[in-house]
Coordinates of C-alpha atoms and ligand atoms in Angstrom, one line a residue:
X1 CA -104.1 8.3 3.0
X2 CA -102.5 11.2 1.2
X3 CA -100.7 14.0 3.1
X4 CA -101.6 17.6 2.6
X5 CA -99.3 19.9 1.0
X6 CA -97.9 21.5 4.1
X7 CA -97.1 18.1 5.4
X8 CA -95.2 17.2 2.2
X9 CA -93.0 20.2 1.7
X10 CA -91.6 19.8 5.2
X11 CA -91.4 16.4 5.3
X12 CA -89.8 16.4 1.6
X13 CA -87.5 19.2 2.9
X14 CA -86.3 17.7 6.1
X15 CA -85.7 14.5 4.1
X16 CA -83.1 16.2 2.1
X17 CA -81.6 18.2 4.8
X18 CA -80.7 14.9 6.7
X19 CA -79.1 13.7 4.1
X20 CA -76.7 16.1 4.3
X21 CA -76.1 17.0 7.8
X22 CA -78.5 14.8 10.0
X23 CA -78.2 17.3 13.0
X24 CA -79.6 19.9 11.4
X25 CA -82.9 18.3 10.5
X26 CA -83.0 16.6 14.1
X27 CA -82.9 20.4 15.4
X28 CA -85.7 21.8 13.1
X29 CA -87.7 18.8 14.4
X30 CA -87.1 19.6 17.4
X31 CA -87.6 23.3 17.7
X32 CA -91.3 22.5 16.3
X33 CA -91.7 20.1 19.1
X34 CA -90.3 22.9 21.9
X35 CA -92.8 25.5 20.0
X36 CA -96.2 23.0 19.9
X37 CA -95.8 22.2 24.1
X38 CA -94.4 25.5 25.3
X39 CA -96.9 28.1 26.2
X40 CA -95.6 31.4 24.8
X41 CA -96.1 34.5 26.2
X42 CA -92.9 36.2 24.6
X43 CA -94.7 39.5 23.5
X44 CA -92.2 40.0 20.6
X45 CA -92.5 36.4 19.1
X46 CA -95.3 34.8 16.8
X47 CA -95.5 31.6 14.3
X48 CA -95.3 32.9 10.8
X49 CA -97.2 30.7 8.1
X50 CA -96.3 27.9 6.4
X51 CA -96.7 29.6 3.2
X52 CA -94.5 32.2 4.9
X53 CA -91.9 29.9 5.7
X54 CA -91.8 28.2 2.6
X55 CA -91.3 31.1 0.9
X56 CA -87.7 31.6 2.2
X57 CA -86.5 28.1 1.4
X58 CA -85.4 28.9 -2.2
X59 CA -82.9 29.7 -4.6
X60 CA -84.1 33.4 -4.4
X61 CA -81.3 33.0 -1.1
X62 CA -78.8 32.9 -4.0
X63 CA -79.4 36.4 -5.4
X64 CA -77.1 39.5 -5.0
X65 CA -79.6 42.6 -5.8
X66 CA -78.0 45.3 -4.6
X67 CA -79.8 48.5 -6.1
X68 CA -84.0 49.3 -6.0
X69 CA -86.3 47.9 -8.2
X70 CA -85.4 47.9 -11.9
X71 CA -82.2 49.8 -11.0
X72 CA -79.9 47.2 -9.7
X73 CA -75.8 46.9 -9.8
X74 CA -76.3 43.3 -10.5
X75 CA -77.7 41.6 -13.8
X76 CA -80.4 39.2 -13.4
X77 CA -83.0 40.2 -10.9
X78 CA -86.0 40.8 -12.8
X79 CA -87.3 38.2 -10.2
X80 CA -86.5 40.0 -7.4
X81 CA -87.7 42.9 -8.2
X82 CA -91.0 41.0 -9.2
X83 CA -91.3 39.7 -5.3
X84 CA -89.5 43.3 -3.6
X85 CA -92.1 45.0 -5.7
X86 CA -94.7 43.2 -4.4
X87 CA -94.1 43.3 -1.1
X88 CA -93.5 47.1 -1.0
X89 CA -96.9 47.2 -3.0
X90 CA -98.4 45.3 -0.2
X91 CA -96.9 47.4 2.0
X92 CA -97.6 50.2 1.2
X93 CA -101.7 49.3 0.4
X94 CA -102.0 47.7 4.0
X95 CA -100.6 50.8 5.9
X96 CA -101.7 53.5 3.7
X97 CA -98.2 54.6 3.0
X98 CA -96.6 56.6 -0.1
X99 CA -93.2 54.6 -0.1
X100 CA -92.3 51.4 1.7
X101 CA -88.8 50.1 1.6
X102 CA -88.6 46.6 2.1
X103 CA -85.3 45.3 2.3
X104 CA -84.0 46.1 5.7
X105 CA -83.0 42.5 7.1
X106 CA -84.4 43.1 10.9
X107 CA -85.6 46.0 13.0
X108 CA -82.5 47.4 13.8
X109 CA -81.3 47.4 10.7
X110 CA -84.9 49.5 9.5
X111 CA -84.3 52.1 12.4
X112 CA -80.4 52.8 11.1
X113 CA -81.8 53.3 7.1
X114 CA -84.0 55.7 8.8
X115 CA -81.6 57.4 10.9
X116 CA -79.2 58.0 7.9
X117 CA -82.3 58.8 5.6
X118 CA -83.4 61.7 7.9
X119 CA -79.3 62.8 8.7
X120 CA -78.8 63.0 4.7
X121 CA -81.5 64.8 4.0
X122 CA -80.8 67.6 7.0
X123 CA -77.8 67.7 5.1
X124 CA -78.5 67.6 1.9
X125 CA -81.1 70.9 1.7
X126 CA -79.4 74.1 3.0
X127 CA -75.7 72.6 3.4
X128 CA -75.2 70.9 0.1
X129 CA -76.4 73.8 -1.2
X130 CA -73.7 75.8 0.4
X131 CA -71.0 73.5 -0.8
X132 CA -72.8 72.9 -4.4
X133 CA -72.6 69.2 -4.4
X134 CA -75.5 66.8 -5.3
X135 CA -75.9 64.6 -2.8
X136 CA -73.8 63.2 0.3
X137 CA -71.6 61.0 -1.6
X138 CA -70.1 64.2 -2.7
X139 CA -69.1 65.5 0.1
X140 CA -65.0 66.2 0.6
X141 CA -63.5 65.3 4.0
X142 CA -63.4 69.1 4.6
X143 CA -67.2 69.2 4.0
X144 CA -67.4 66.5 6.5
X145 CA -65.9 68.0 9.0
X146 CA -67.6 71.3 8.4
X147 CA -71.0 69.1 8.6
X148 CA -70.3 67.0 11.5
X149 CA -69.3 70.4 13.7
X150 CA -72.8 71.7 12.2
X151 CA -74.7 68.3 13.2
X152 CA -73.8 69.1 17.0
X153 CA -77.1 69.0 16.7
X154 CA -77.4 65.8 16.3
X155 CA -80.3 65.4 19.1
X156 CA -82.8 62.6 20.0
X157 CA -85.5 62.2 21.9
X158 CA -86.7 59.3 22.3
X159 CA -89.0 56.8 25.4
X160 CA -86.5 56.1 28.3
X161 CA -85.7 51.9 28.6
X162 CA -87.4 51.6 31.4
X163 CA -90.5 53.6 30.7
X164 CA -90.0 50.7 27.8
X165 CA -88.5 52.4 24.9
X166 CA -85.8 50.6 22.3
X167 CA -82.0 50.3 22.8
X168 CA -82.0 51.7 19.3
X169 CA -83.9 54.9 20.2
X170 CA -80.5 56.2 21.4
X171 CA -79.3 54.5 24.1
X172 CA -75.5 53.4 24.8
X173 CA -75.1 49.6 23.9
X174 CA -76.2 50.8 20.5
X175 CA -75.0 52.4 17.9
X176 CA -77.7 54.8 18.0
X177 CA -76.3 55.7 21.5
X178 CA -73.2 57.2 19.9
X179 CA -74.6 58.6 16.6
X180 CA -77.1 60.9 18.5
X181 CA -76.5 63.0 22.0
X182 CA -79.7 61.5 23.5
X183 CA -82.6 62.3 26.0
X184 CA -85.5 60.6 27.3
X185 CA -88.7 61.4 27.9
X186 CA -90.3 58.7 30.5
X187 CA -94.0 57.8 31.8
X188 CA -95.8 59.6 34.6
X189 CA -95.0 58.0 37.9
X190 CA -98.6 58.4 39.2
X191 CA -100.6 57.0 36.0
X192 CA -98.2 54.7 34.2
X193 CA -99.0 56.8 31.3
X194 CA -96.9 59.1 28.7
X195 CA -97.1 62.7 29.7
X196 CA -97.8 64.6 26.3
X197 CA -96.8 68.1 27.9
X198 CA -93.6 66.8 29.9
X199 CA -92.7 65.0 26.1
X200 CA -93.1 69.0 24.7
X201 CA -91.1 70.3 27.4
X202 CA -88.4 68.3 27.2
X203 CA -88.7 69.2 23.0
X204 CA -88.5 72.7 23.6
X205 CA -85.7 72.4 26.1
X206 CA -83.5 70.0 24.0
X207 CA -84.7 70.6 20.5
X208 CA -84.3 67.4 19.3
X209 CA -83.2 66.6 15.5
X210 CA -85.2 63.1 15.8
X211 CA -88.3 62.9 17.9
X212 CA -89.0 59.1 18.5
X213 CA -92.0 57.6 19.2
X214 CA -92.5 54.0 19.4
X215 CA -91.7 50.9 22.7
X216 CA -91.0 47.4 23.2
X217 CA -93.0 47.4 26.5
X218 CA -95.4 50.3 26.8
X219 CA -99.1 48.7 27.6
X220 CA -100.8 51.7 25.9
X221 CA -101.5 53.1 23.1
X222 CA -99.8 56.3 21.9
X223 CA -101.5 59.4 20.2
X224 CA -99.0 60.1 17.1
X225 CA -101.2 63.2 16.1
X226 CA -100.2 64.9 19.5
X227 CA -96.3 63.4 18.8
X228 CA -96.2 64.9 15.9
X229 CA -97.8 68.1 16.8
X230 CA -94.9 68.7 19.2
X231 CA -92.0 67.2 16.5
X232 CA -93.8 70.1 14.2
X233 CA -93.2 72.8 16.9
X234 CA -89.5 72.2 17.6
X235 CA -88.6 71.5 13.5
X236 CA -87.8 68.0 14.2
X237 CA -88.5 64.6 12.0
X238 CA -90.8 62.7 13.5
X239 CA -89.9 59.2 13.5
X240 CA -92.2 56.1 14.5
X241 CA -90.6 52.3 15.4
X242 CA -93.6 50.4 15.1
X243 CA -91.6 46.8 15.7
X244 CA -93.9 46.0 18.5
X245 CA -97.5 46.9 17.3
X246 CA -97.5 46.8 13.1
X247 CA -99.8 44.2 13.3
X248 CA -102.1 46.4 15.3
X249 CA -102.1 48.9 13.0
X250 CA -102.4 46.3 10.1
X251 CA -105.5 44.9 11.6
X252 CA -106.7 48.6 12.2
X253 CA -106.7 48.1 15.9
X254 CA -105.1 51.3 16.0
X255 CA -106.8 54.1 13.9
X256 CA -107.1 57.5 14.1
X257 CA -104.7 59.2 16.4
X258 CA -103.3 56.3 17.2
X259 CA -101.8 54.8 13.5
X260 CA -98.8 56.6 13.2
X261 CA -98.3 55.9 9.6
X262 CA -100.4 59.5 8.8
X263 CA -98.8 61.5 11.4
X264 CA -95.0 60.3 11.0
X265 CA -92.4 61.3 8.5
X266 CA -90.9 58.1 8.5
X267 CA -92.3 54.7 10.3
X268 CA -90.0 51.7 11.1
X269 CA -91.0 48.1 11.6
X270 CA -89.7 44.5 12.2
X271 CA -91.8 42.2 10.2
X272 CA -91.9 39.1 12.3
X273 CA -93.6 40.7 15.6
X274 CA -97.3 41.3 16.0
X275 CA -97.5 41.8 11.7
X276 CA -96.5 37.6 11.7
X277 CA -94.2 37.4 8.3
X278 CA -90.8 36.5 8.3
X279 CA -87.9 37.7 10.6
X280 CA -86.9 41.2 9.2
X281 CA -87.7 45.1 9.1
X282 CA -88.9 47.7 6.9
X283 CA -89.5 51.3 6.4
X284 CA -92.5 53.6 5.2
X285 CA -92.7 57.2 4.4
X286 CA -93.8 59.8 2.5
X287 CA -92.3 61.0 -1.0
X288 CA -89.7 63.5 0.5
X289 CA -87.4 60.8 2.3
X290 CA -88.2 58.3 0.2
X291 CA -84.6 58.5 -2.1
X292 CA -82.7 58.5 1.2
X293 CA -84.5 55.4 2.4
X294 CA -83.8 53.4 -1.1
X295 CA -80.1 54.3 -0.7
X296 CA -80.0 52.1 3.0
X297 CA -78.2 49.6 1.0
X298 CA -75.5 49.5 0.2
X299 CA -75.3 52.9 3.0
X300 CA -75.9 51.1 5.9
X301 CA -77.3 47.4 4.9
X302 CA -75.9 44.4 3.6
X303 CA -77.3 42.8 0.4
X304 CA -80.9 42.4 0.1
X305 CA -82.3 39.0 0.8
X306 CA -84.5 38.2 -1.7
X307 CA -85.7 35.1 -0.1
X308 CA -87.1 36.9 3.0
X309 CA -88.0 39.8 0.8
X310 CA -90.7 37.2 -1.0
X311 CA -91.8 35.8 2.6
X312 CA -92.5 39.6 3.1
X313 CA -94.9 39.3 0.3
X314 CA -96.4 36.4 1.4
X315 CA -97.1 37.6 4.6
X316 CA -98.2 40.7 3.8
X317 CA -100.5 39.0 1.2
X318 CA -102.3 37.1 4.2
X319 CA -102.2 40.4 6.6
X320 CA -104.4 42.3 3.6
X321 CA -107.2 39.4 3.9
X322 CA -110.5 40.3 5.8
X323 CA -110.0 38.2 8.2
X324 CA -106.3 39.4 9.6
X325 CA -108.2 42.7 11.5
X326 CA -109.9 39.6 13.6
X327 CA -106.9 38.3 14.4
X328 CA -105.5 41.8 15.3
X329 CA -108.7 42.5 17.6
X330 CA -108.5 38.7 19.1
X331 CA -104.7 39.5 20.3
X332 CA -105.9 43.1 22.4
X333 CA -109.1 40.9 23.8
X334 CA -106.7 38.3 24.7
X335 CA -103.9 41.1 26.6
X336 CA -107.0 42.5 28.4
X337 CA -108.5 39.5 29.4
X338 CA -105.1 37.9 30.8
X339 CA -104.6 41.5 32.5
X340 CA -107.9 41.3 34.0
X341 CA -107.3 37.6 35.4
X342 CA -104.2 38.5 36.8
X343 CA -105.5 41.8 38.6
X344 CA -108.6 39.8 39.8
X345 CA -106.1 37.6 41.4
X346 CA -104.1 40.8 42.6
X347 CA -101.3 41.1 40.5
X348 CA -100.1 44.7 40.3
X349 CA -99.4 45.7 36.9
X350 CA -97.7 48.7 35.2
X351 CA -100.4 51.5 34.2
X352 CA -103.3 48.8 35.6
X353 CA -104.1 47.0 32.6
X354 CA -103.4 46.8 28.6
X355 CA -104.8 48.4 25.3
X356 CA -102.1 46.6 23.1
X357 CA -100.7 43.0 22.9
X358 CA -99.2 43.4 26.0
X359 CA -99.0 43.4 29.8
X360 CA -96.1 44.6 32.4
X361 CA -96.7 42.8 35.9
X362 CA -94.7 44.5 38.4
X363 CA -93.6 41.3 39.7
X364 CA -92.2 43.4 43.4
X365 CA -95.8 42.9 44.4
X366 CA -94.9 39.1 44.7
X367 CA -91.7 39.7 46.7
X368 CA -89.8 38.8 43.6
X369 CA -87.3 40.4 40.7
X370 CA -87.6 39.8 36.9
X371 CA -84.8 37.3 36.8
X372 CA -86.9 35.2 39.8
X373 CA -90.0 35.8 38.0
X374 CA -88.9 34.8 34.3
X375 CA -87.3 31.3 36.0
X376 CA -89.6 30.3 37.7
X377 CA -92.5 30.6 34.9
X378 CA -89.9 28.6 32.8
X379 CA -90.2 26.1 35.1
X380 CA -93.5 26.1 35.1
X381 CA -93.5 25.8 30.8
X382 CA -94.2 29.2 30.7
X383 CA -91.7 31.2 28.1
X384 CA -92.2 34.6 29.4
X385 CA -89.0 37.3 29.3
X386 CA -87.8 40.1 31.9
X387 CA -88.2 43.4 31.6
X388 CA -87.7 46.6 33.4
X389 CA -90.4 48.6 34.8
X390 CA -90.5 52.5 34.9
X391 CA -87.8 53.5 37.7
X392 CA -87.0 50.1 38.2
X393 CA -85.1 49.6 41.3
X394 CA -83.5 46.5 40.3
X395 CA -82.2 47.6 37.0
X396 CA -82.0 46.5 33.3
X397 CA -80.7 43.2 34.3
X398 CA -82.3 41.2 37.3
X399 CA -85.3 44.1 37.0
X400 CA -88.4 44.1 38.6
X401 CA -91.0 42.9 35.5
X402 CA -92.8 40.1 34.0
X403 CA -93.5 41.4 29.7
X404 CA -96.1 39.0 28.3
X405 CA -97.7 39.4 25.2
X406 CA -101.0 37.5 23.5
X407 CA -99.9 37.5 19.4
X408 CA -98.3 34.3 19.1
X409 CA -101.1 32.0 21.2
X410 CA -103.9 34.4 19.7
X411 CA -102.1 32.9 16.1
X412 CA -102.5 28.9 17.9
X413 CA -106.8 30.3 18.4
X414 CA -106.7 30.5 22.4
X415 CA -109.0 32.6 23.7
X416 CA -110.3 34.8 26.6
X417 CA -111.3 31.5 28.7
X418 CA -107.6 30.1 28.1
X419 CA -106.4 33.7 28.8
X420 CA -108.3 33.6 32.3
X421 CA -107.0 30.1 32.8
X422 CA -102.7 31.3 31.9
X423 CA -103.6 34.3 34.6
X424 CA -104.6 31.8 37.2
X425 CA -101.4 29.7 36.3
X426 CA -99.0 32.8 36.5
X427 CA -100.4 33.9 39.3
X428 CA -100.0 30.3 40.9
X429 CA -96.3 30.0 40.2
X430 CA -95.5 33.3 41.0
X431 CA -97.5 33.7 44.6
X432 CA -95.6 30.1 45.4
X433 CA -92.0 31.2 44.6
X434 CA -90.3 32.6 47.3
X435 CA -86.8 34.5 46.9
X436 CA -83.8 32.7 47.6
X437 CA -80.8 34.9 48.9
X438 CA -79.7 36.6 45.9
X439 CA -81.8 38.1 43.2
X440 CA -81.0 35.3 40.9
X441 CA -82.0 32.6 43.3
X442 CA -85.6 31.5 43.8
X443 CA -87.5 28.2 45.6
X444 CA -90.1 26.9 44.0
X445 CA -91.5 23.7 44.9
X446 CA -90.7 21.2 41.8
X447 CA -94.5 19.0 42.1
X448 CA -95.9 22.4 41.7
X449 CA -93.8 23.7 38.7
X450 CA -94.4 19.8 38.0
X451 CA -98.5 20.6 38.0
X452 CA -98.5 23.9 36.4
X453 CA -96.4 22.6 33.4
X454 CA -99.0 19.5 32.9
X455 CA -102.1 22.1 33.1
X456 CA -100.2 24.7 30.6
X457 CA -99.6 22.1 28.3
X458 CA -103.4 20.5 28.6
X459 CA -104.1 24.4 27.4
X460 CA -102.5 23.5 24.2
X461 CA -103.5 20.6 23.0
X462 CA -106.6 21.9 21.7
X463 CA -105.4 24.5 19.5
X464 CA -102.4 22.6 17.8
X465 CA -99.3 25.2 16.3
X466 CA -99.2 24.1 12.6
X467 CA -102.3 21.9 12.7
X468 CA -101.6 20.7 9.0
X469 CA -97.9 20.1 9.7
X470 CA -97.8 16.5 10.2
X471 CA -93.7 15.6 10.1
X472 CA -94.8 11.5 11.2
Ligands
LIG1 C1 -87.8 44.3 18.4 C2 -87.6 45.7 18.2 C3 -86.6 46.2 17.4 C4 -85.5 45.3 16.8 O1 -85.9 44.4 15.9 P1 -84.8 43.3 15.4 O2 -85.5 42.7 14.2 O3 -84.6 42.4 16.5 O4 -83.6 44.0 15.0 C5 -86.5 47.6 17.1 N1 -87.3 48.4 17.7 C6 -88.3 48.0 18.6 C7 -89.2 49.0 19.2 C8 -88.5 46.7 18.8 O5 -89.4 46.3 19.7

């Protein structure tokens, strides 16, 4: 019998790898096993395609393209800009956007172009003008120092952690935290939900520079049109981090209101979440900050990685097919229906349900913290992560949450039966686990975390992870 191609390339590849450091291989082999039997519920994770991941393995790893497309500081990369232009083409087409920037290496990375593309160009109109220089490379150190004192308004407001905004949306362990004097705006304690008018009151009191919309662990949707509305009546950029949800607004889950790539003037993503391409970040916008955002390298990025920048094309390729707004619709049925199982069962969880890829359970409703919560699922082969919930009690580090999101077992093909069926096993391990002196500690009985590993893994074995992958 002959393998398929998928089975080839990675057997072909692994062959080589061992010959040169065994080790290696054995852990690629591995991590494939670990992925096919663990039930994962990480809301920020997925399993990019094969085509995807084939695309990094190359030579294009051995490029320096510094530079934009056709204007490079290195000879040689009419390749790369063959694959970088057609991912930013694809880009671009799938999110309706006027300029996509496609080399950022990870989220992070996409969020700091951004924040230097919108700082530039604040300073480029009226002050450059003043000093009659070009552009910000220009500048003299007294120019700096005159700017810097003018940039005291160097304001953002961004979602609070807790309510489940981004480290990089200003917050201390981040860079972001010292670049920007930084306020919050957080959800209503009643409803769960973002309070528009509190957002444009805190924007009129602290007259941001950077209005940032955007979460790692919001449940709900968010109306950009009303965002913008109050960016536009304080005179600041509006600026969307779509890490979480691009794939939503790939798959036009989120239209209207909700797609923030009309109502923003500049929209961040990571490319590896919900959107399923390779690890790595990008940026949209419209014409105006579009120099500033081809400048991010060398300005704040490293080298462009042409490798991942053609696994951008790739996957971007597959998330303009007609059947990737399924997929994007499958992953919300999914959230809802494993929200729904676990409040049937009478879990309590943050705003009462979902209308994204993911759900918050307050795990304090099972006597438990985060840190108990995340455990004892793991012991139950159930890769879930901790999270914070709005005014958490226990902080960002034990914290009082359970995140779990649907994109990476809506990409294996479960479904809302097998959704139901990981509510009831959730809601088993975590009604059984009992706190255990310390809010690290926990006892759960080992037969049952025993049981509930056997039945997550009997979920599996009907939709296989990389079905064609055969590595013998
Ligand atoms: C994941 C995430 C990021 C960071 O992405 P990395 O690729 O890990 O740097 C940034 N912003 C938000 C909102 C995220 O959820």
């Amino acid at each position: 019998m002959s393998l398929n191609a998928e089975s080839t390339a990675f057997r072909s590849a692994l062959e080589v790898i061992r010959a040169v450091e065994p080790r290696v291989a054995d852990a690629i082999e591995a991590e494939l096993a670990d992925q096919r039997e663990s039930l994962k519920l990480i809301a920020s994770e997925n399993y990019a395609s094969p085509a995807t991941l084939l695309a990094m393995g190359n030579w294009f790893s051995d490029k320096y393209a510094e530079g934009t497309v056709g204007r490079r500081f290195y000879a040689g990369c009419q390749n790369v800009d063959t694959v970088e232009a057609l991912a930013a083409e694809h880009a671009r087409e799938l999110f309706g956007a006027a300029h996509a920037y496609v080399q950022p290496h990870s989220g992070i990375d996409a969020n700091l172009v951004a924040f230097w593309a919108i700082l530039a160009d604040r300073i480029e109109s009226p002050a450059l003008k003043k000093a009659q220089v070009r552009q910000v490379n220009d500048l003299t150190e007294a120019d700096w120092f005159a700017l810097r004192r003018e940039l005291g308004n160097q304001r953002m407001l961004g979602m609070s952690l807790d309510a489940g905004g981004h480290l990089t949306h200003g917050f201390r362990p981040n860079i972001s935290g010292k670049m920007f004097d930084q306020r919050s705006y957080g959800t209503d304690p009643a409803t769960g939900l973002i309070d528009y008018d509190k957002v444009a009151e805190a924007a009129r009191e602290f007259q941001p520079l950077i209005l940032v919309a955007g979460y790692s662990a919001y449940p709900r949707k968010v109306n950009f049109r009303i965002m913008r509305e109050i960016a536009d009546s304080v005179g600041a950029t509006f600026m969307v981090d779509m890490a979480h949800f691009a794939g939503l607004v790939a798959g036009k889950v989120f239209t209207g209101d909700f797609d923030p790539v009309p109502h923003a003037h500049i929209v961040t993503t990571t490319t590896h979440k919900s959107l399923r391409g390779p690890r790595g970040g990008m940026v949209l916008c419209g014409p105006e900050l579009a120099d500033q955002v081809d400048r991010g390298c060398p300005m704040v990025l490293g080298g462009p990685l042409p490798h991942v920048m053609a696994a951008k094309a790739v996957a971007l390729a597959e998330a303009r097919r007609p059947d990737f707004p399924d997929y994007a619709q499958r992953i919300v049925g999914n959230a809802q229906a494993l929200a729904e199982g676990l409040l049937r069962r009478g879990a309590k969880l943050v705003t009462g349900g979902t209308d994204n890829h993911l759900v918050l359970i307050d795990v304090s409703g099972y006597g438990l913290t985060g840190r108990q919560a995340e455990q004892a699922l793991l012991d139950s082969g159930i890769v879930t992560n901790r999270n914070a919930v709005p005014q958490d009690p226990n902080g960002a580090w034990y914290t009082s949450g359970i995140r779990i999101g649907t994109p990476a077992l809506t990409t294996r093909g479960l479904g809302t039966a097998e959704m139901d069926a990981t509510a009831e096993l959730i809601h088993t391990v975590l009604s059984q686990t009992n706190p255990g002196g310390s809010k690290a500690k926990y006892v759960l009985d080992p037969a049952l975390a025993d049981k509930v590993s056997k039945q997550a893994s009997e979920l599996l074995t009907k939709f296989p992870l990389y079905p064609a992958v055969d590595l013998g």
